[in-house]
Coordinates of C-alpha atoms in Angstrom, one line a residue:
X1 CA 99.6 75.9 128.9
X2 CA 96.5 76.9 126.9
X3 CA 96.2 77.2 123.2
X4 CA 95.8 81.0 123.5
X5 CA 99.1 81.2 125.3
X6 CA 100.7 79.4 122.3
X7 CA 99.3 81.9 119.9
X8 CA 101.7 84.6 120.9
X9 CA 104.9 82.8 119.9
X10 CA 103.2 81.2 116.9
X11 CA 102.2 84.6 115.5
X12 CA 105.9 85.6 115.4
X13 CA 107.6 82.2 114.7
X14 CA 105.3 81.1 111.8
X15 CA 106.1 84.0 109.4
X16 CA 109.8 83.7 110.2
X17 CA 109.8 80.0 109.3
X18 CA 107.6 80.4 106.3
X19 CA 109.8 83.3 105.0
X20 CA 112.3 80.6 103.9
X21 CA 109.7 78.8 101.8
X22 CA 109.3 81.2 98.8
X23 CA 113.0 81.0 98.1
X24 CA 113.4 77.3 98.8
X25 CA 110.4 76.3 96.7
X26 CA 111.4 78.8 94.1
X27 CA 114.4 76.6 93.3
X28 CA 112.0 74.2 91.6
X29 CA 108.6 76.0 91.2
X30 CA 107.9 79.4 89.8
X31 CA 105.6 81.9 91.6
X32 CA 105.1 80.1 94.8
X33 CA 105.8 83.1 97.0
X34 CA 102.3 84.6 96.9
X35 CA 100.6 81.4 97.8
X36 CA 102.9 80.8 100.8
X37 CA 102.4 84.4 101.9
X38 CA 98.7 84.3 101.4
X39 CA 98.2 81.1 103.5
X40 CA 100.5 82.5 106.2
X41 CA 98.9 85.9 106.4
X42 CA 95.4 84.5 106.4
X43 CA 96.4 82.3 109.3
X44 CA 98.0 85.3 111.1
X45 CA 94.8 87.3 110.7
X46 CA 92.7 84.5 112.1
X47 CA 95.1 84.0 115.0
X48 CA 95.0 87.8 115.8
X49 CA 91.2 87.8 115.8
X50 CA 91.1 84.7 118.1
X51 CA 93.6 86.4 120.4
X52 CA 91.6 89.7 120.4
X53 CA 88.4 87.8 121.3
X54 CA 90.1 86.5 124.4
X55 CA 92.1 89.7 125.4
X56 CA 89.1 92.0 125.1
X57 CA 86.9 89.5 127.0
X58 CA 89.1 88.0 129.7
X59 CA 92.1 90.3 129.9
X60 CA 95.8 90.2 128.9
X61 CA 97.5 87.0 127.8
X62 CA 101.3 86.4 128.4
X63 CA 103.8 83.7 127.4
X64 CA 107.3 83.2 128.8
X65 CA 109.7 81.3 126.5
X66 CA 112.0 78.7 127.8
X67 CA 111.2 79.2 131.5
X68 CA 114.1 81.6 132.0
X69 CA 113.9 84.2 134.8
X70 CA 111.7 87.1 133.9
X71 CA 114.5 89.6 134.4
X72 CA 116.3 88.6 131.2
X73 CA 114.0 86.0 129.7
X74 CA 111.8 86.4 126.7
X75 CA 108.2 87.3 127.5
X76 CA 105.4 88.0 125.1
X77 CA 102.4 90.0 126.2
X78 CA 99.1 90.7 124.5
X79 CA 97.1 93.4 126.3
X80 CA 94.4 95.8 125.1
X81 CA 97.0 98.1 123.5
X82 CA 99.3 95.5 121.9
X83 CA 96.4 93.5 120.6
X84 CA 95.0 96.5 118.7
X85 CA 98.4 97.0 116.9
X86 CA 98.5 93.2 116.2
X87 CA 95.1 93.5 114.5
X88 CA 96.2 96.5 112.5
X89 CA 99.4 94.7 111.3
X90 CA 97.6 91.6 110.2
X91 CA 94.7 93.5 108.6
X92 CA 96.9 95.9 106.6
X93 CA 99.3 93.1 105.6
X94 CA 96.4 91.0 104.3
X95 CA 95.0 93.9 102.3
X96 CA 98.4 94.8 100.8
X97 CA 99.1 91.2 99.9
X98 CA 95.8 90.9 98.1
X99 CA 96.8 94.0 96.1
X100 CA 100.2 92.5 95.1
X101 CA 98.5 89.4 93.6
X102 CA 97.8 91.6 90.5
X103 CA 99.6 94.8 91.2
X104 CA 103.0 93.4 92.2
X105 CA 105.7 93.4 93.1
X106 CA 106.0 89.7 92.6
X107 CA 109.0 87.4 92.9
X108 CA 109.8 85.0 95.7
X109 CA 112.4 87.3 97.3
X110 CA 109.8 90.0 97.8
X111 CA 107.5 87.6 99.7
X112 CA 110.4 86.4 101.8
X113 CA 111.1 90.0 102.9
X114 CA 107.3 90.6 103.3
X115 CA 106.9 87.7 105.7
X116 CA 110.0 88.8 107.7
X117 CA 108.6 92.3 107.9
X118 CA 105.3 91.0 109.2
X119 CA 107.1 88.8 111.8
X120 CA 109.2 91.8 113.0
X121 CA 106.1 94.0 113.3
X122 CA 104.2 91.4 115.3
X123 CA 107.2 90.9 117.5
X124 CA 107.4 94.7 118.2
X125 CA 103.7 94.6 119.1
X126 CA 103.8 91.7 121.6
X127 CA 107.3 91.7 123.1
X128 CA 107.5 92.2 126.9
X129 CA 111.1 93.2 127.3
X130 CA 113.1 96.1 126.0
X131 CA 116.0 94.1 124.5
X132 CA 113.9 91.9 122.4
X133 CA 112.1 95.1 121.3
X134 CA 115.4 96.1 119.8
X135 CA 115.8 92.7 118.1
X136 CA 112.3 93.0 116.5
X137 CA 112.9 96.6 115.5
X138 CA 116.0 95.4 113.6
X139 CA 114.2 92.5 111.9
X140 CA 111.7 95.0 110.7
X141 CA 114.3 97.4 109.6
X142 CA 116.4 94.8 107.7
X143 CA 113.3 93.6 105.8
X144 CA 112.3 97.2 105.0
X145 CA 115.8 98.1 103.7
X146 CA 115.5 95.1 101.3
X147 CA 112.0 96.1 100.2
X148 CA 112.9 99.7 99.5
X149 CA 116.0 98.7 97.6
X150 CA 113.9 96.5 95.3
X151 CA 112.6 99.6 93.5
X152 CA 113.7 100.5 90.0
X153 CA 116.8 102.5 89.4
X154 CA 119.7 103.6 91.5
X155 CA 117.5 106.0 93.4
X156 CA 115.9 103.2 95.3
X157 CA 119.3 101.8 96.3
X158 CA 120.4 105.3 97.5
X159 CA 117.1 105.7 99.5
X160 CA 117.6 102.3 101.1
X161 CA 121.2 103.1 102.0
X162 CA 120.2 106.4 103.6
X163 CA 117.5 104.6 105.5
X164 CA 120.0 101.9 106.6
X165 CA 122.5 104.4 107.9
X166 CA 120.0 106.5 109.8
X167 CA 118.2 103.3 111.0
X168 CA 121.5 101.9 112.3
X169 CA 122.2 105.1 114.2
X170 CA 118.7 105.0 115.7
X171 CA 119.0 101.4 116.7
X172 CA 122.4 102.1 118.3
X173 CA 121.0 105.0 120.3
X174 CA 118.1 102.9 121.5
X175 CA 120.4 100.1 122.5
X176 CA 122.7 102.4 124.4
X177 CA 119.7 103.7 126.3
X178 CA 118.6 100.2 127.1
X179 CA 122.1 99.4 128.4
X180 CA 122.0 102.4 130.7
X181 CA 118.6 101.4 132.1
X182 CA 119.8 97.8 132.6
X183 CA 122.9 99.0 134.4
X184 CA 120.7 101.0 136.8
X185 CA 118.0 98.3 137.4
X186 CA 119.4 94.9 136.5
X187 CA 116.4 93.8 134.5
X188 CA 115.1 94.1 130.9
X189 CA 111.5 93.0 131.4
X190 CA 109.0 95.9 131.0
X191 CA 106.9 95.1 134.0
X192 CA 109.9 94.6 136.2
X193 CA 111.4 97.9 134.9
X194 CA 108.2 99.7 135.9
X195 CA 108.8 98.8 139.5
X196 CA 112.6 99.1 139.4
X197 CA 113.1 102.4 137.7
X198 CA 111.5 104.6 140.5
X199 CA 113.6 102.8 143.1
X200 CA 116.9 102.9 141.1
X201 CA 119.9 104.1 143.1
X202 CA 121.5 105.8 140.0
X203 CA 118.8 108.0 138.5
X204 CA 121.3 109.7 136.3
X205 CA 121.7 106.5 134.3
X206 CA 117.9 106.3 134.0
X207 CA 117.7 109.9 132.6
X208 CA 120.6 109.3 130.2
X209 CA 118.9 106.1 129.1
X210 CA 115.6 107.8 128.4
X211 CA 117.4 110.6 126.5
X212 CA 119.1 108.0 124.2
X213 CA 115.8 106.1 123.7
X214 CA 114.0 109.3 122.8
X215 CA 116.5 110.2 120.1
X216 CA 116.5 106.6 118.7
X217 CA 112.7 106.6 118.4
X218 CA 112.7 110.1 117.0
X219 CA 114.6 108.7 114.0
X220 CA 112.5 105.5 113.8
X221 CA 109.2 107.4 113.9
X222 CA 110.6 110.0 111.4
X223 CA 110.4 113.2 113.6
X224 CA 111.7 116.4 112.2
X225 CA 114.6 117.0 111.6
X226 CA 115.6 113.3 111.8
X227 CA 112.9 112.4 109.2
X228 CA 115.0 112.7 106.0
X229 CA 115.0 108.9 105.3
X230 CA 111.2 108.6 105.1
X231 CA 110.2 110.7 102.1
X232 CA 112.9 109.2 99.9
X233 CA 112.1 105.6 101.1
X234 CA 108.4 106.0 100.5
X235 CA 108.9 107.6 97.1
X236 CA 111.5 105.2 95.7
X237 CA 110.0 102.0 97.1
X238 CA 107.9 99.9 94.6
X239 CA 104.2 101.1 94.5
X240 CA 103.1 97.8 96.1
X241 CA 105.7 98.1 98.9
X242 CA 105.0 101.7 100.0
X243 CA 101.5 101.0 101.5
X244 CA 103.0 98.3 103.7
X245 CA 105.9 100.3 105.1
X246 CA 104.0 103.6 105.3
X247 CA 101.1 102.1 107.2
X248 CA 103.0 99.8 109.6
X249 CA 106.8 100.4 110.0
X250 CA 106.8 103.8 111.7
X251 CA 103.4 103.0 113.3
X252 CA 105.0 100.1 115.1
X253 CA 107.9 102.3 116.2
X254 CA 105.5 104.9 117.5
X255 CA 103.6 102.2 119.3
X256 CA 106.9 101.0 120.8
X257 CA 107.8 104.5 122.0
X258 CA 104.4 104.9 123.6
X259 CA 104.8 101.5 125.3
X260 CA 108.2 102.5 126.7
X261 CA 106.7 105.7 128.0
X262 CA 103.6 104.4 129.7
X263 CA 104.7 100.9 130.7
X264 CA 108.4 101.0 131.3
X265 CA 109.2 104.5 132.7
X266 CA 105.7 105.3 133.8
X267 CA 103.7 108.5 133.5
X268 CA 104.4 109.6 137.1
X269 CA 108.1 109.0 136.9
X270 CA 108.5 110.9 133.6
X271 CA 106.3 113.8 134.9
X272 CA 108.8 114.2 137.8
X273 CA 111.8 114.0 135.4
X274 CA 113.0 117.5 134.5
X275 CA 112.1 118.6 131.0
X276 CA 111.0 115.1 129.9
X277 CA 107.4 116.2 129.0
X278 CA 108.5 119.5 127.4
X279 CA 111.0 117.7 125.2
X280 CA 108.5 115.1 124.0
X281 CA 105.9 117.8 123.4
X282 CA 108.3 120.1 121.5
X283 CA 109.6 117.3 119.3
X284 CA 106.0 116.3 118.4
X285 CA 104.7 119.8 117.8
X286 CA 107.7 120.9 115.6
X287 CA 107.3 117.7 113.5
X288 CA 103.5 118.4 113.1
X289 CA 104.2 121.9 111.7
X290 CA 107.3 121.1 109.7
X291 CA 105.6 118.0 108.2
X292 CA 102.5 119.8 107.1
X293 CA 104.4 122.7 105.6
X294 CA 106.7 120.4 103.7
X295 CA 103.7 118.4 102.4
X296 CA 102.0 121.5 101.1
X297 CA 104.9 122.4 98.8
X298 CA 105.3 119.0 97.3
X299 CA 104.4 118.2 93.7
X300 CA 104.9 114.4 93.8
X301 CA 101.9 112.6 95.4
X302 CA 103.9 109.8 97.2
X303 CA 106.3 112.4 98.6
X304 CA 103.5 114.6 99.7
X305 CA 101.9 111.7 101.6
X306 CA 105.3 110.9 103.1
X307 CA 105.7 114.3 104.6
X308 CA 102.1 114.0 105.8
X309 CA 103.2 111.0 107.8
X310 CA 105.9 113.1 109.5
X311 CA 103.2 115.4 110.6
X312 CA 100.7 112.8 111.7
X313 CA 103.3 110.9 113.7
X314 CA 104.3 114.2 115.3
X315 CA 100.8 114.5 116.5
X316 CA 101.0 111.1 118.2
X317 CA 104.3 112.0 119.8
X318 CA 102.9 115.4 121.0
X319 CA 100.0 113.4 122.5
X320 CA 102.5 111.3 124.4
X321 CA 104.0 114.5 125.8
X322 CA 100.5 115.6 126.9
X323 CA 100.1 112.3 128.7
X324 CA 103.3 112.9 130.6
X325 CA 102.7 116.5 131.4
X326 CA 99.0 116.3 132.3
X327 CA 98.5 112.6 133.2
X328 CA 95.8 112.8 130.5
X329 CA 93.9 109.6 129.9
X330 CA 92.0 111.3 127.1
X331 CA 95.3 112.2 125.2
X332 CA 96.5 108.6 125.5
X333 CA 93.2 107.3 124.0
X334 CA 93.6 109.9 121.3
X335 CA 97.2 108.8 120.5
X336 CA 96.2 105.2 120.2
X337 CA 93.1 105.9 118.1
X338 CA 95.2 108.2 115.8
X339 CA 97.9 105.7 115.5
X340 CA 95.5 102.9 114.3
X341 CA 93.6 105.3 112.1
X342 CA 96.7 106.7 110.5
X343 CA 97.8 103.2 109.6
X344 CA 94.6 102.5 107.8
X345 CA 94.5 105.9 106.1
X346 CA 98.1 105.7 104.7
X347 CA 97.5 102.1 103.5
X348 CA 94.5 103.2 101.6
X349 CA 96.0 106.4 100.2
X350 CA 99.2 104.8 99.0
X351 CA 97.3 101.8 97.5
X352 CA 95.1 104.4 95.6
X353 CA 98.2 106.2 94.4
X354 CA 99.6 102.8 93.3
X355 CA 96.4 102.0 91.3
X356 CA 96.6 105.4 89.6
X357 CA 100.3 105.1 88.8
X358 CA 99.8 101.5 87.5
X359 CA 96.9 102.4 85.1
X360 CA 97.6 106.0 84.4
X361 CA 101.2 106.6 85.0
X362 CA 100.3 109.7 87.1
X363 CA 102.7 110.5 90.0
X364 CA 102.4 114.3 90.4
X365 CA 99.5 116.3 91.6
X366 CA 99.1 118.0 88.2
X367 CA 98.8 114.6 86.5
X368 CA 95.8 113.7 88.7
X369 CA 93.7 116.2 86.6
X370 CA 90.4 114.8 85.6
X371 CA 90.9 111.5 87.5
X372 CA 87.4 111.6 89.1
X373 CA 85.8 111.4 85.6
X374 CA 87.8 108.4 84.5
X375 CA 88.3 106.5 87.8
X376 CA 85.4 107.5 90.0
X377 CA 85.8 104.8 92.6
X378 CA 89.5 105.3 93.1
X379 CA 89.1 109.1 93.1
X380 CA 86.2 108.9 95.5
X381 CA 88.0 106.6 97.8
X382 CA 91.0 108.8 97.8
X383 CA 88.8 111.8 98.5
X384 CA 87.2 110.1 101.5
X385 CA 90.6 109.1 102.8
X386 CA 92.0 112.7 102.4
X387 CA 89.0 114.2 104.2
X388 CA 89.4 111.7 107.0
X389 CA 93.1 112.6 107.2
X390 CA 92.2 116.3 107.5
X391 CA 89.9 115.4 110.4
X392 CA 86.4 115.8 108.9
X393 CA 83.9 113.9 111.0
X394 CA 82.8 111.1 111.2
X395 CA 86.1 109.7 110.1
X396 CA 88.6 108.1 112.5
X397 CA 91.0 111.0 111.9
X398 CA 88.6 113.3 113.6
X399 CA 88.2 111.0 116.6
X400 CA 91.9 110.8 117.2
X401 CA 92.5 114.5 116.9
X402 CA 89.5 115.3 119.0
X403 CA 90.7 113.2 121.9
X404 CA 94.2 114.6 121.7
X405 CA 93.0 118.2 121.5
X406 CA 90.6 117.6 124.4
X407 CA 93.4 116.1 126.4
X408 CA 95.6 119.1 125.7
X409 CA 92.9 121.6 126.7
X410 CA 92.1 119.6 129.9
X411 CA 95.9 119.7 130.7
X412 CA 96.0 123.5 129.8
X413 CA 98.6 122.9 127.2
X414 CA 97.2 125.5 124.9
X415 CA 100.1 125.5 122.4
X416 CA 99.4 121.8 121.6
X417 CA 95.8 122.6 120.9
X418 CA 96.8 125.5 118.7
X419 CA 99.3 123.3 116.7
X420 CA 96.5 120.8 116.1
X421 CA 94.2 123.5 114.7
X422 CA 97.0 125.0 112.5
X423 CA 98.1 121.6 111.2
X424 CA 94.5 120.7 110.3
X425 CA 94.3 123.9 108.2
X426 CA 97.6 123.0 106.5
X427 CA 96.5 119.4 106.0
X428 CA 93.4 120.7 104.3
X429 CA 95.6 122.8 102.0
X430 CA 97.5 119.9 100.5
X431 CA 94.4 117.7 100.5
X432 CA 92.4 120.4 98.7
X433 CA 95.1 120.6 96.0
X434 CA 94.6 117.0 95.1
X435 CA 90.8 117.1 95.4
X436 CA 90.7 120.2 93.1
X437 CA 92.8 118.4 90.5
X438 CA 90.8 115.2 90.6
X439 CA 87.3 116.8 90.5
X440 CA 87.5 120.4 89.1
X441 CA 90.5 120.4 86.7
X442 CA 89.9 119.1 83.1
X443 CA 92.2 116.3 81.9
X444 CA 95.4 117.3 80.2
X445 CA 95.1 117.3 76.5
X446 CA 96.7 114.6 74.4
X447 CA 100.1 115.7 73.1
X448 CA 100.7 118.1 75.9
X449 CA 104.1 117.9 77.4
X450 CA 102.5 117.4 80.8
X451 CA 100.0 114.8 79.7
X452 CA 100.4 111.6 81.7
X453 CA 99.1 109.3 79.0
X454 CA 96.1 107.0 79.0
X455 CA 93.9 106.3 81.9
X456 CA 91.5 103.6 82.5
X457 CA 88.0 103.9 83.8
X458 CA 86.8 101.8 86.7
X459 CA 85.1 99.5 84.3
X460 CA 87.5 99.5 81.4
X461 CA 89.7 101.7 79.2
X462 CA 89.2 105.4 78.3
X463 CA 87.8 106.3 75.0
X464 CA 90.1 107.8 72.5
X465 CA 88.3 111.1 72.6
X466 CA 88.4 111.4 76.3
X467 CA 91.7 113.3 76.2
X468 CA 93.5 110.4 77.8
X469 CA 94.2 108.1 74.8
X470 CA 97.6 107.3 73.6
X471 CA 100.7 105.7 75.1
X472 CA 101.7 106.4 78.7
X473 CA 104.7 108.5 79.2
X474 CA 105.3 106.9 82.6
X475 CA 106.9 103.6 81.9
X476 CA 104.7 100.5 81.7
X477 CA 101.5 102.0 83.0
X478 CA 98.5 100.3 81.4
X479 CA 94.8 100.2 82.2
X480 CA 94.7 96.4 81.9
X481 CA 97.1 96.1 84.9
X482 CA 94.4 97.1 87.3
X483 CA 91.7 94.6 88.4
X484 CA 88.4 95.2 90.1
X485 CA 89.9 93.5 93.2
X486 CA 92.6 96.1 93.4
X487 CA 90.0 98.9 93.3
X488 CA 87.8 97.0 95.9
X489 CA 90.7 96.9 98.3
X490 CA 91.2 100.7 98.1
X491 CA 87.4 101.2 98.6
X492 CA 87.5 98.8 101.5
X493 CA 90.2 100.9 103.3
X494 CA 88.1 104.1 102.7
X495 CA 85.0 102.5 104.2
X496 CA 87.0 101.2 107.2
X497 CA 88.4 104.6 107.9
X498 CA 84.9 106.0 108.1
X499 CA 83.4 103.1 110.0
X500 CA 86.1 103.4 112.7
X501 CA 85.1 107.0 113.2
X502 CA 81.8 105.7 114.5
X503 CA 83.6 103.4 116.9
X504 CA 85.3 106.1 119.0
X505 CA 83.4 105.1 122.1
X506 CA 84.1 101.5 121.4
X507 CA 87.8 102.3 121.3
X508 CA 87.6 103.9 124.7
X509 CA 85.7 101.0 126.2
X510 CA 88.2 98.4 124.8
X511 CA 91.2 100.3 126.1
X512 CA 89.7 101.1 129.5
X513 CA 91.5 98.3 131.4
X514 CA 94.8 99.3 129.9
X515 CA 94.3 103.0 130.6
X516 CA 93.2 102.3 134.1
X517 CA 96.4 100.2 134.7
X518 CA 98.6 103.0 133.3
X519 CA 97.2 105.7 135.6
X520 CA 96.7 103.7 138.7

């Protein structure tokens, strides 16, 4: 057994084991959680990079635990698709953790939940069987419930409870679907299922299983109208938690849904299944339009970005439908690129919103008035991220949308192409509102009922005559709470979103072996 083979279980087991340390060490020492999490996350990022160097050079790596038969044993697989998601998880987790050093939340219980969440996300990325996918989805969900509930006030607890109820229903639906598929095939391994499903003697069970799985993932990925948990969860979670769950939790679920479609059921089998493609396309397109319309009418920034996620994930799901309907390699590349790009974008946008809320107390669109003058680097980074989200080239958002739209046109699915165009215009509408406030609206005057309080510049505090002096009306917001490092992290995510836009061809090259395997 090579050291690379061992990396797969270690990437999952290490954060689960170290998750116990912040609480255990906290019985004697204060503030040990961040150090434990930082060492663990740094090691995970290094391991993911080492794994990627092997996968993209020599091909997929797999590890079977315990030597049990593959039909019901635990197998971990790192291929070109799963490794990309593993890199996304470790990179975003490292960036968010660096932010929490100064921006919070702190506390040993937070870092325990953080490490469990990362472990669950890595498990989702690398699991090779559908039952353990359920196990890792639940580890991720339980950690997320705890993180959302750690917010201030009863609203956070209510949002967490709502998420728990819907998440439990979604997990149950998925598990019922897996049970039907297992009854029809006698195996849980993804590769084995790919061969067993077309030959199954009871296709009705397979179709019923797929239907339950689609509904389960529609909730997990927050597709309209099953999205209601997401805006409240994003809004009520602590500012340092929202970037982590917004960038990764639904992203991992969307990845898992795509994995089930292309690896387990297979494109050819689903193309022959009545209404499978049309259902997936419809769910995605309706979510795209509903999410963007709801985002346009929001006044609270975190809630607006949450509805934006409903729309962006809808685009990924619609792309999966195009893959089924038209056997489109281009649409699959677009879905993967958009999935990764959206994770980086939402991490950067929610971190920027956290910086503004921490120093300025601003949480609504109107309260962002004049932000560009006082915090030029944060406002500039947010502007770049918003433009990339719209799909302005050369950002990664443009690359993903281009591939998906091209795949839809090649497959002659014109409604999907029209939805992409319309959603881009609506995305521009809510992005432009925020840009207009930051760059073209003067700051609210001191003493105004709507004034958000004091705001810091990127290099220090605002002057008293800037129109921002005074005590914040939004809790404990203070300019001194924001460090240069926190701002640098936001700038880094903005630069990464643009840099990945230039790597569109590289994405296609890296994914070529996986794409070839899916369609051959």
